[in-house]
Structures are given as structure tokens and as C-alpha cells.
Amino acid sequence: MIRQVTEEEVKQALQSIDDNKAPGCDGYNAFFYKKAWDIIGKKVTQAVLEFFDNPKMCKQINCTTITLVPKEILPEVIDSCQTVFVPGRVITDNIIMSHELIKGYGRKNTSPRCMLKIDMQKAYDSVEWVYVEQVMRQLGIPGKYIT
């Protein structure tokens, strides 16, 4: 995780993204970046490598986009696992799915696993950041990424 990222890895990461996925706050999808790579590739690579050297994300990248979506199309665009935004779906629908996910946690010969339950109602305000930091340290995540 702390090994230096190479320019080739940045390009490979972009190439691995589906063309219509990962639109940024600028509205451009991966297809745009792939087609314009000869023009913008050097600058994009420089920004990514700079982030890994100094993990402070610039404000233009670390932004949120709010989109208003008509209620009648929500069931079509929101995954069935998401229960909060669609009428008729309730949080208890996910109990069986979460049970299945943690079923094998106690078995021998399985990889180490972790599950966090976060109340998404006021996620940022209610998260105990000290606890999240402790969990990340226990998982062996390097300090520069925790910061």
C-alpha cells in the first residue's frame, strides 16, 4: 500500500474503468479521459502521483455533486440493496443479506475480515472518528492514508 505508484499503474487503472463509469464532479466519464489521454494524461498522472506523495486531496477533486432525480424513476436507478430512498423498501429487508455476508466470519482458514455498521442518517456528524482511526490502524493501514 505504501509502495510508490508508477505512471503506468495510473494509466492501467484508468483503462480498467468502464467507459461510462466514475464521472467526476466535472461531469466527464472515463471514456473522455481515455480518448483525451494523449493531451491530458501527463497532468492527470502528475495529480494522482502527487496525491500518493502528499495525501491531501485538492478541493476540486474532493467535492460532492447533488442531483435532483424525479421520484418515479428512483426504483430503476437505485440498487435493490439500497432501502432508504425508495417507497416500499425498508431497512429490515437487508437483515438476511447482512446475515449471509457475516456467516463465514468465524470459520477457520478464512481471511481476516471486518464489518462496520454506520448510521447513515447523519453519517459525518455521528461517526466516532477516533474509533474509525483505531480500526484502520488495527487493519494495518499506513498512517499517511489514515490521516
GROMACS .gro file of N, CA and C in nm:
model
  441
    1MET      N    1   0.080  -0.120   0.000
    1MET     CA    2   0.000   0.000   0.000
    1MET      C    3   0.085   0.127   0.000
    2ILE      N    4   0.205   0.120   0.052
    2ILE     CA    5   0.288   0.239   0.056
    2ILE      C    6   0.398   0.239  -0.049
    3ARG      N    7   0.400   0.135  -0.134
    3ARG     CA    8   0.495   0.131  -0.245
    3ARG      C    9   0.461   0.244  -0.341
    4GLN      N   10   0.563   0.304  -0.400
    4GLN     CA   11   0.543   0.415  -0.493
    4GLN      C   12   0.458   0.370  -0.612
    5VAL      N   13   0.357   0.447  -0.645
    5VAL     CA   14   0.271   0.420  -0.760
    5VAL      C   15   0.344   0.468  -0.884
    6THR      N   16   0.337   0.389  -0.991
    6THR     CA   17   0.405   0.426  -1.115
    6THR      C   18   0.310   0.493  -1.213
    7GLU      N   19   0.367   0.563  -1.310
    7GLU     CA   20   0.286   0.627  -1.414
    7GLU      C   21   0.206   0.523  -1.492
    8GLU      N   22   0.267   0.408  -1.517
    8GLU     CA   23   0.198   0.302  -1.590
    8GLU      C   24   0.078   0.249  -1.512
    9GLU      N   25   0.091   0.239  -1.379
    9GLU     CA   26  -0.022   0.193  -1.297
    9GLU      C   27  -0.138   0.291  -1.301
   10VAL      N   28  -0.109   0.420  -1.306
   10VAL     CA   29  -0.215   0.521  -1.317
   10VAL      C   30  -0.290   0.502  -1.448
   11LYS      N   31  -0.216   0.485  -1.557
   11LYS     CA   32  -0.279   0.465  -1.688
   11LYS      C   33  -0.359   0.334  -1.691
   12GLN      N   34  -0.303   0.226  -1.635
   12GLN     CA   35  -0.374   0.098  -1.631
   12GLN      C   36  -0.502   0.107  -1.549
   13ALA      N   37  -0.497   0.182  -1.438
   13ALA     CA   38  -0.615   0.198  -1.354
   13ALA      C   39  -0.727   0.267  -1.432
   14LEU      N   40  -0.693   0.371  -1.505
   14LEU     CA   41  -0.793   0.440  -1.587
   14LEU      C   42  -0.848   0.346  -1.694
   15GLN      N   43  -0.761   0.273  -1.761
   15GLN     CA   44  -0.805   0.183  -1.868
   15GLN      C   45  -0.898   0.073  -1.816
   16SER      N   46  -0.887   0.038  -1.687
   16SER     CA   47  -0.968  -0.069  -1.631
   16SER      C   48  -1.110  -0.024  -1.594
   17ILE      N   49  -1.134   0.109  -1.596
   17ILE     CA   50  -1.266   0.161  -1.561
   17ILE      C   51  -1.357   0.154  -1.684
   18ASP      N   52  -1.480   0.107  -1.665
   18ASP     CA   53  -1.578   0.102  -1.774
   18ASP      C   54  -1.599   0.244  -1.828
   19ASP      N   55  -1.615   0.255  -1.958
   19ASP     CA   56  -1.624   0.386  -2.023
   19ASP      C   57  -1.729   0.479  -1.963
   20ASN      N   58  -1.841   0.426  -1.919
   20ASN     CA   59  -1.949   0.511  -1.868
   20ASN      C   60  -1.946   0.527  -1.716
   21LYS      N   61  -1.844   0.477  -1.651
   21LYS     CA   62  -1.836   0.481  -1.505
   21LYS      C   63  -1.752   0.597  -1.455
   22ALA      N   64  -1.764   0.620  -1.325
   22ALA     CA   65  -1.683   0.714  -1.249
   22ALA      C   66  -1.682   0.856  -1.302
   23PRO      N   67  -1.801   0.912  -1.328
   23PRO     CA   68  -1.798   1.053  -1.366
   23PRO      C   69  -1.753   1.136  -1.247
   24GLY      N   70  -1.665   1.229  -1.272
   24GLY     CA   71  -1.617   1.316  -1.165
   24GLY      C   72  -1.710   1.435  -1.150
   25CYS      N   73  -1.675   1.523  -1.059
   25CYS     CA   74  -1.760   1.641  -1.038
   25CYS      C   75  -1.754   1.734  -1.159
   26ASP      N   76  -1.661   1.707  -1.251
   26ASP     CA   77  -1.656   1.787  -1.374
   26ASP      C   78  -1.752   1.735  -1.480
   27GLY      N   79  -1.815   1.620  -1.454
   27GLY     CA   80  -1.912   1.563  -1.546
   27GLY      C   81  -1.854   1.473  -1.654
   28TYR      N   82  -1.722   1.459  -1.660
   28TYR     CA   83  -1.661   1.375  -1.763
   28TYR      C   84  -1.646   1.232  -1.712
   29ASN      N   85  -1.680   1.136  -1.797
   29ASN     CA   86  -1.667   0.995  -1.758
   29ASN      C   87  -1.531   0.941  -1.803
   30ALA      N   88  -1.507   0.813  -1.774
   30ALA     CA   89  -1.378   0.751  -1.805
   30ALA      C   90  -1.349   0.752  -1.955
   31PHE      N   91  -1.452   0.742  -2.037
   31PHE     CA   92  -1.435   0.743  -2.183
   31PHE      C   93  -1.364   0.871  -2.228
   32PHE      N   94  -1.406   0.984  -2.171
   32PHE     CA   95  -1.344   1.112  -2.206
   32PHE      C   96  -1.195   1.109  -2.174
   33TYR      N   97  -1.161   1.064  -2.052
   33TYR     CA   98  -1.021   1.063  -2.011
   33TYR      C   99  -0.938   0.968  -2.098
   34LYS      N  100  -0.996   0.856  -2.137
   34LYS     CA  101  -0.923   0.761  -2.222
   34LYS      C  102  -0.897   0.822  -2.360
   35LYS      N  103  -0.997   0.885  -2.418
   35LYS     CA  104  -0.983   0.942  -2.553
   35LYS      C  105  -0.889   1.063  -2.553
   36ALA      N  106  -0.887   1.138  -2.442
   36ALA     CA  107  -0.805   1.259  -2.436
   36ALA      C  108  -0.670   1.234  -2.367
   37TRP      N  109  -0.637   1.107  -2.344
   37TRP     CA  110  -0.516   1.074  -2.265
   37TRP      C  111  -0.389   1.136  -2.324
   38ASP      N  112  -0.377   1.137  -2.455
   38ASP     CA  113  -0.257   1.195  -2.518
   38ASP      C  114  -0.240   1.343  -2.483
   39ILE      N  115  -0.351   1.410  -2.458
   39ILE     CA  116  -0.346   1.552  -2.426
   39ILE      C  117  -0.336   1.577  -2.275
   40ILE      N  118  -0.416   1.504  -2.196
   40ILE     CA  119  -0.426   1.532  -2.053
   40ILE      C  120  -0.358   1.430  -1.963
   41GLY      N  121  -0.310   1.321  -2.022
   41GLY     CA  122  -0.255   1.211  -1.943
   41GLY      C  123  -0.143   1.251  -1.848
   42LYS      N  124  -0.053   1.336  -1.898
   42LYS     CA  125   0.062   1.378  -1.815
   42LYS      C  126   0.014   1.453  -1.690
   43LYS      N  127  -0.082   1.545  -1.708
   43LYS     CA  128  -0.133   1.624  -1.595
   43LYS      C  129  -0.213   1.537  -1.497
   44VAL      N  130  -0.295   1.445  -1.550
   44VAL     CA  131  -0.373   1.356  -1.465
   44VAL      C  132  -0.279   1.267  -1.384
   45THR      N  133  -0.180   1.211  -1.450
   45THR     CA  134  -0.082   1.125  -1.382
   45THR      C  135  -0.009   1.203  -1.274
   46GLN      N  136   0.032   1.324  -1.305
   46GLN     CA  137   0.102   1.409  -1.208
   46GLN      C  138   0.014   1.433  -1.085
   47ALA      N  139  -0.115   1.461  -1.105
   47ALA     CA  140  -0.207   1.486  -0.993
   47ALA      C  141  -0.223   1.362  -0.906
   48VAL      N  142  -0.235   1.244  -0.970
   48VAL     CA  143  -0.251   1.119  -0.895
   48VAL      C  144  -0.125   1.088  -0.815
   49LEU      N  145  -0.009   1.099  -0.880
   49LEU     CA  146   0.117   1.070  -0.810
   49LEU      C  147   0.140   1.168  -0.696
   50GLU      N  148   0.102   1.294  -0.716
   50GLU     CA  149   0.116   1.394  -0.610
   50GLU      C  150   0.028   1.359  -0.490
   51PHE      N  151  -0.092   1.307  -0.517
   51PHE     CA  152  -0.180   1.266  -0.407
   51PHE      C  153  -0.114   1.156  -0.324
   52PHE      N  154  -0.052   1.060  -0.389
   52PHE     CA  155   0.009   0.950  -0.315
   52PHE      C  156   0.133   0.994  -0.238
   53ASP      N  157   0.198   1.100  -0.282
   53ASP     CA  158   0.313   1.155  -0.209
   53ASP      C  159   0.267   1.242  -0.092
   54ASN      N  160   0.158   1.314  -0.112
   54ASN     CA  161   0.106   1.405  -0.011
   54ASN      C  162  -0.046   1.387  -0.007
   55PRO      N  163  -0.097   1.295   0.076
   55PRO     CA  164  -0.238   1.256   0.069
   55PRO      C  165  -0.336   1.362   0.120
   56LYS      N  166  -0.329   1.480   0.061
   56LYS     CA  167  -0.429   1.583   0.087
   56LYS      C  168  -0.496   1.608  -0.047
   57MET      N  169  -0.623   1.572  -0.055
   57MET     CA  170  -0.693   1.582  -0.181
   57MET      C  171  -0.734   1.727  -0.207
   58CYS      N  172  -0.706   1.775  -0.327
   58CYS     CA  173  -0.741   1.914  -0.358
   58CYS      C  174  -0.893   1.929  -0.361
   59LYS      N  175  -0.939   2.047  -0.327
   59LYS     CA  176  -1.083   2.072  -0.311
   59LYS      C  177  -1.162   2.045  -0.439
   60GLN      N  178  -1.102   2.068  -0.555
   60GLN     CA  179  -1.175   2.046  -0.680
   60GLN      C  180  -1.205   1.898  -0.703
   61ILE      N  181  -1.121   1.810  -0.652
   61ILE     CA  182  -1.143   1.666  -0.669
   61ILE      C  183  -1.232   1.612  -0.558
   62ASN      N  184  -1.210   1.659  -0.437
   62ASN     CA  185  -1.284   1.611  -0.320
   62ASN      C  186  -1.411   1.694  -0.305
   63CYS      N  187  -1.506   1.673  -0.397
   63CYS     CA  188  -1.629   1.751  -0.395
   63CYS      C  189  -1.750   1.659  -0.403
   64THR      N  190  -1.864   1.716  -0.382
   64THR     CA  191  -1.989   1.641  -0.387
   64THR      C  192  -2.078   1.702  -0.493
   65THR      N  193  -2.143   1.617  -0.570
   65THR     CA  194  -2.239   1.664  -0.669
   65THR      C  195  -2.378   1.624  -0.622
   66ILE      N  196  -2.469   1.718  -0.620
   66ILE     CA  197  -2.607   1.689  -0.582
   66ILE      C  198  -2.691   1.693  -0.709
   67THR      N  199  -2.767   1.586  -0.731
   67THR     CA  200  -2.852   1.578  -0.849
   67THR      C  201  -2.995   1.552  -0.805
   68LEU      N  202  -3.088   1.627  -0.858
   68LEU     CA  203  -3.229   1.605  -0.828
   68LEU      C  204  -3.284   1.502  -0.927
   69VAL      N  205  -3.343   1.395  -0.872
   69VAL     CA  206  -3.394   1.287  -0.955
   69VAL      C  207  -3.544   1.272  -0.927
   70PRO      N  208  -3.627   1.269  -1.032
   70PRO     CA  209  -3.771   1.250  -1.010
   70PRO      C  210  -3.800   1.119  -0.936
   71LYS      N  211  -3.892   1.124  -0.838
   71LYS     CA  212  -3.921   1.008  -0.754
   71LYS      C  213  -3.962   0.884  -0.833
   72GLU      N  214  -4.035   0.903  -0.944
   72GLU     CA  215  -4.088   0.785  -1.016
   72GLU      C  216  -3.980   0.700  -1.081
   73ILE      N  217  -3.857   0.756  -1.100
   73ILE     CA  218  -3.752   0.672  -1.161
   73ILE      C  219  -3.653   0.618  -1.058
   74LEU      N  220  -3.669   0.655  -0.930
   74LEU     CA  221  -3.576   0.607  -0.827
   74LEU      C  222  -3.565   0.455  -0.822
   75PRO      N  223  -3.676   0.380  -0.825
   75PRO     CA  224  -3.662   0.234  -0.818
   75PRO      C  225  -3.580   0.175  -0.934
   76GLU      N  226  -3.574   0.246  -1.045
   76GLU     CA  227  -3.499   0.197  -1.160
   76GLU      C  228  -3.350   0.226  -1.150
   77VAL      N  229  -3.312   0.335  -1.084
   77VAL     CA  230  -3.172   0.374  -1.080
   77VAL      C  231  -3.103   0.344  -0.947
   78ILE      N  232  -3.179   0.309  -0.844
   78ILE     CA  233  -3.120   0.276  -0.715
   78ILE      C  234  -3.121   0.125  -0.697
   79ASP      N  235  -3.007   0.069  -0.665
   79ASP     CA  236  -2.992  -0.075  -0.647
   79ASP      C  237  -3.092  -0.128  -0.545
   80SER      N  238  -3.137  -0.250  -0.564
   80SER     CA  239  -3.237  -0.309  -0.474
   80SER      C  240  -3.185  -0.326  -0.332
   81CYS      N  241  -3.053  -0.326  -0.313
   81CYS     CA  242  -2.995  -0.336  -0.178
   81CYS      C  243  -3.010  -0.206  -0.100
   82GLN      N  244  -3.029  -0.095  -0.171
   82GLN     CA  245  -3.048   0.034  -0.104
   82GLN      C  246  -3.194   0.047  -0.064
   83THR      N  247  -3.218   0.073   0.064
   83THR     CA  248  -3.356   0.068   0.110
   83THR      C  249  -3.416   0.201   0.150
   84VAL      N  250  -3.337   0.302   0.168
   84VAL     CA  251  -3.386   0.424   0.229
   84VAL      C  252  -3.466   0.513   0.134
   85PHE      N  253  -3.429   0.524   0.010
   85PHE     CA  254  -3.485   0.625  -0.078
   85PHE      C  255  -3.607   0.582  -0.159
   86VAL      N  256  -3.643   0.455  -0.154
   86VAL     CA  257  -3.750   0.405  -0.239
   86VAL      C  258  -3.869   0.363  -0.154
   87PRO      N  259  -3.989   0.420  -0.182
   87PRO     CA  260  -4.108   0.381  -0.107
   87PRO      C  261  -4.133   0.230  -0.116
   88GLY      N  262  -4.170   0.169  -0.005
   88GLY     CA  263  -4.197   0.026  -0.003
   88GLY      C  264  -4.077  -0.058   0.037
   89ARG      N  265  -3.959   0.002   0.041
   89ARG     CA  266  -3.840  -0.070   0.086
   89ARG      C  267  -3.808  -0.024   0.228
   90VAL      N  268  -3.773  -0.120   0.312
   90VAL     CA  269  -3.739  -0.087   0.450
   90VAL      C  270  -3.605  -0.148   0.487
   91ILE      N  271  -3.542  -0.091   0.586
   91ILE     CA  272  -3.407  -0.133   0.627
   91ILE      C  273  -3.402  -0.281   0.665
   92THR      N  274  -3.514  -0.334   0.717
   92THR     CA  275  -3.514  -0.475   0.759
   92THR      C  276  -3.500  -0.571   0.641
   93ASP      N  277  -3.521  -0.521   0.518
   93ASP     CA  278  -3.502  -0.605   0.401
   93ASP      C  279  -3.358  -0.654   0.389
   94ASN      N  280  -3.266  -0.581   0.450
   94ASN     CA  281  -3.124  -0.615   0.437
   94ASN      C  282  -3.074  -0.708   0.547
   95ILE      N  283  -3.159  -0.746   0.640
   95ILE     CA  284  -3.113  -0.831   0.751
   95ILE      C  285  -3.061  -0.965   0.699
   96ILE      N  286  -3.134  -1.028   0.612
   96ILE     CA  287  -3.092  -1.159   0.559
   96ILE      C  288  -2.961  -1.144   0.481
   97MET      N  289  -2.950  -1.039   0.401
   97MET     CA  290  -2.829  -1.020   0.324
   97MET      C  291  -2.708  -1.000   0.416
   98SER      N  292  -2.723  -0.919   0.520
   98SER     CA  293  -2.611  -0.898   0.611
   98SER      C  294  -2.577  -1.025   0.688
   99HIS      N  295  -2.677  -1.105   0.720
   99HIS     CA  296  -2.651  -1.233   0.786
   99HIS      C  297  -2.567  -1.324   0.696
  100GLU      N  298  -2.601  -1.328   0.568
  100GLU     CA  299  -2.526  -1.409   0.473
  100GLU      C  300  -2.381  -1.361   0.460
  101LEU      N  301  -2.362  -1.230   0.463
  101LEU     CA  302  -2.228  -1.175   0.449
  101LEU      C  303  -2.136  -1.214   0.565
  102ILE      N  304  -2.190  -1.218   0.686
  102ILE     CA  305  -2.105  -1.246   0.802
  102ILE      C  306  -2.106  -1.392   0.844
  103LYS      N  307  -2.181  -1.473   0.775
  103LYS     CA  308  -2.196  -1.614   0.809
  103LYS      C  309  -2.063  -1.687   0.828
  104GLY      N  310  -1.968  -1.663   0.739
  104GLY     CA  311  -1.842  -1.735   0.743
  104GLY      C  312  -1.731  -1.668   0.822
  105TYR      N  313  -1.760  -1.558   0.891
  105TYR     CA  314  -1.655  -1.485   0.960
  105TYR      C  315  -1.582  -1.568   1.065
  106GLY      N  316  -1.650  -1.657   1.133
  106GLY     CA  317  -1.589  -1.733   1.241
  106GLY      C  318  -1.522  -1.863   1.198
  107ARG      N  319  -1.531  -1.896   1.072
  107ARG     CA  320  -1.475  -2.023   1.024
  107ARG      C  321  -1.323  -2.020   1.020
  108LYS      N  322  -1.264  -2.137   1.042
  108LYS     CA  323  -1.118  -2.149   1.031
  108LYS      C  324  -1.080  -2.141   0.884
  109ASN      N  325  -0.955  -2.104   0.861
  109ASN     CA  326  -0.898  -2.096   0.725
  109ASN      C  327  -0.965  -1.992   0.636
  110THR      N  328  -1.024  -1.888   0.695
  110THR     CA  329  -1.076  -1.779   0.613
  110THR      C  330  -0.989  -1.656   0.635
  111SER      N  331  -0.988  -1.568   0.540
  111SER     CA  332  -0.907  -1.447   0.551
  111SER      C  333  -0.966  -1.355   0.658
  112PRO      N  334  -0.881  -1.269   0.718
  112PRO     CA  335  -0.933  -1.175   0.817
  112PRO      C  336  -1.036  -1.083   0.754
  113ARG      N  337  -1.142  -1.054   0.829
  113ARG     CA  338  -1.250  -0.971   0.775
  113ARG      C  339  -1.294  -0.868   0.878
  114CYS      N  340  -1.360  -0.767   0.829
  114CYS     CA  341  -1.408  -0.661   0.917
  114CYS      C  342  -1.538  -0.607   0.860
  115MET      N  343  -1.632  -0.576   0.947
  115MET     CA  344  -1.757  -0.515   0.905
  115MET      C  345  -1.786  -0.400   1.000
  116LEU      N  346  -1.819  -0.284   0.946
  116LEU     CA  347  -1.856  -0.169   1.027
  116LEU      C  348  -2.001  -0.134   0.999
  117LYS      N  349  -2.075  -0.107   1.105
  117LYS     CA  350  -2.213  -0.059   1.090
  117LYS      C  351  -2.210   0.090   1.118
  118ILE      N  352  -2.253   0.167   1.020
  118ILE     CA  353  -2.253   0.312   1.035
  118ILE      C  354  -2.394   0.362   1.013
  119ASP      N  355  -2.443   0.443   1.105
  119ASP     CA  356  -2.574   0.505   1.090
  119ASP      C  357  -2.561   0.616   0.987
  120MET      N  358  -2.622   0.598   0.872
  120MET     CA  359  -2.604   0.693   0.762
  120MET      C  360  -2.692   0.817   0.774
  121GLN      N  361  -2.777   0.824   0.878
  121GLN     CA  362  -2.866   0.938   0.888
  121GLN      C  363  -2.789   1.069   0.897
  122LYS      N  364  -2.692   1.075   0.984
  122LYS     CA  365  -2.604   1.191   0.994
  122LYS      C  366  -2.463   1.137   1.000
  123ALA      N  367  -2.425   1.066   0.895
  123ALA     CA  368  -2.302   0.988   0.896
  123ALA      C  369  -2.180   1.070   0.938
  124TYR      N  370  -2.158   1.183   0.874
  124TYR     CA  371  -2.036   1.258   0.904
  124TYR      C  372  -2.036   1.310   1.046
  125ASP      N  373  -2.150   1.358   1.094
  125ASP     CA  374  -2.159   1.415   1.228
  125ASP      C  375  -2.155   1.309   1.337
  126SER      N  376  -2.204   1.188   1.306
  126SER     CA  377  -2.217   1.088   1.412
  126SER      C  378  -2.105   0.984   1.415
  127VAL      N  379  -2.019   0.982   1.315
  127VAL     CA  380  -1.910   0.885   1.313
  127VAL      C  381  -1.809   0.919   1.422
  128GLU      N  382  -1.771   0.822   1.500
  128GLU     CA  383  -1.667   0.842   1.601
  128GLU      C  384  -1.534   0.822   1.531
  129TRP      N  385  -1.473   0.932   1.489
  129TRP     CA  386  -1.353   0.927   1.407
  129TRP      C  387  -1.238   0.860   1.479
  130VAL      N  388  -1.231   0.873   1.612
  130VAL     CA  389  -1.124   0.807   1.688
  130VAL      C  390  -1.138   0.655   1.673
  131TYR      N  391  -1.262   0.606   1.679
  131TYR     CA  392  -1.287   0.463   1.662
  131TYR      C  393  -1.249   0.416   1.520
  132VAL      N  394  -1.291   0.492   1.420
  132VAL     CA  395  -1.259   0.456   1.282
  132VAL      C  396  -1.107   0.453   1.263
  133GLU      N  397  -1.038   0.551   1.319
  133GLU     CA  398  -0.892   0.554   1.310
  133GLU      C  399  -0.830   0.432   1.376
  134GLN      N  400  -0.881   0.393   1.494
  134GLN     CA  401  -0.829   0.274   1.563
  134GLN      C  402  -0.850   0.148   1.480
  135VAL      N  403  -0.967   0.136   1.418
  135VAL     CA  404  -0.996   0.019   1.333
  135VAL      C  405  -0.899   0.015   1.215
  136MET      N  406  -0.876   0.131   1.153
  136MET     CA  407  -0.786   0.136   1.038
  136MET      C  408  -0.643   0.099   1.079
  137ARG      N  409  -0.600   0.143   1.196
  137ARG     CA  410  -0.466   0.107   1.245
  137ARG      C  411  -0.457  -0.044   1.271
  138GLN      N  412  -0.562  -0.101   1.330
  138GLN     CA  413  -0.564  -0.245   1.357
  138GLN      C  414  -0.562  -0.325   1.227
  139LEU      N  415  -0.620  -0.271   1.122
  139LEU     CA  416  -0.619  -0.338   0.992
  139LEU      C  417  -0.485  -0.323   0.920
  140GLY      N  418  -0.395  -0.243   0.979
  140GLY     CA  419  -0.262  -0.226   0.921
  140GLY      C  420  -0.254  -0.123   0.810
  141ILE      N  421  -0.352  -0.033   0.803
  141ILE     CA  422  -0.349   0.070   0.700
  141ILE      C  423  -0.241   0.172   0.738
  142PRO      N  424  -0.153   0.207   0.646
  142PRO     CA  425  -0.045   0.301   0.676
  142PRO      C  426  -0.098   0.436   0.723
  143GLY      N  427  -0.024   0.496   0.816
  143GLY     CA  428  -0.064   0.622   0.878
  143GLY      C  429  -0.092   0.734   0.781
  144LYS      N  430  -0.018   0.742   0.670
  144LYS     CA  431  -0.041   0.853   0.577
  144LYS      C  432  -0.178   0.846   0.512
  145TYR      N  433  -0.236   0.726   0.503
  145TYR     CA  434  -0.370   0.713   0.445
  145TYR      C  435  -0.477   0.734   0.551
  146ILE      N  436  -0.447   0.702   0.675
  146ILE     CA  437  -0.541   0.729   0.783
  146ILE      C  438  -0.558   0.879   0.800
  147THR      N  439  -0.447   0.953   0.792
  147THR     CA  440  -0.452   1.098   0.804
  147THR      C  441  -0.537   1.158   0.694
   0.00000   0.00000   0.00000
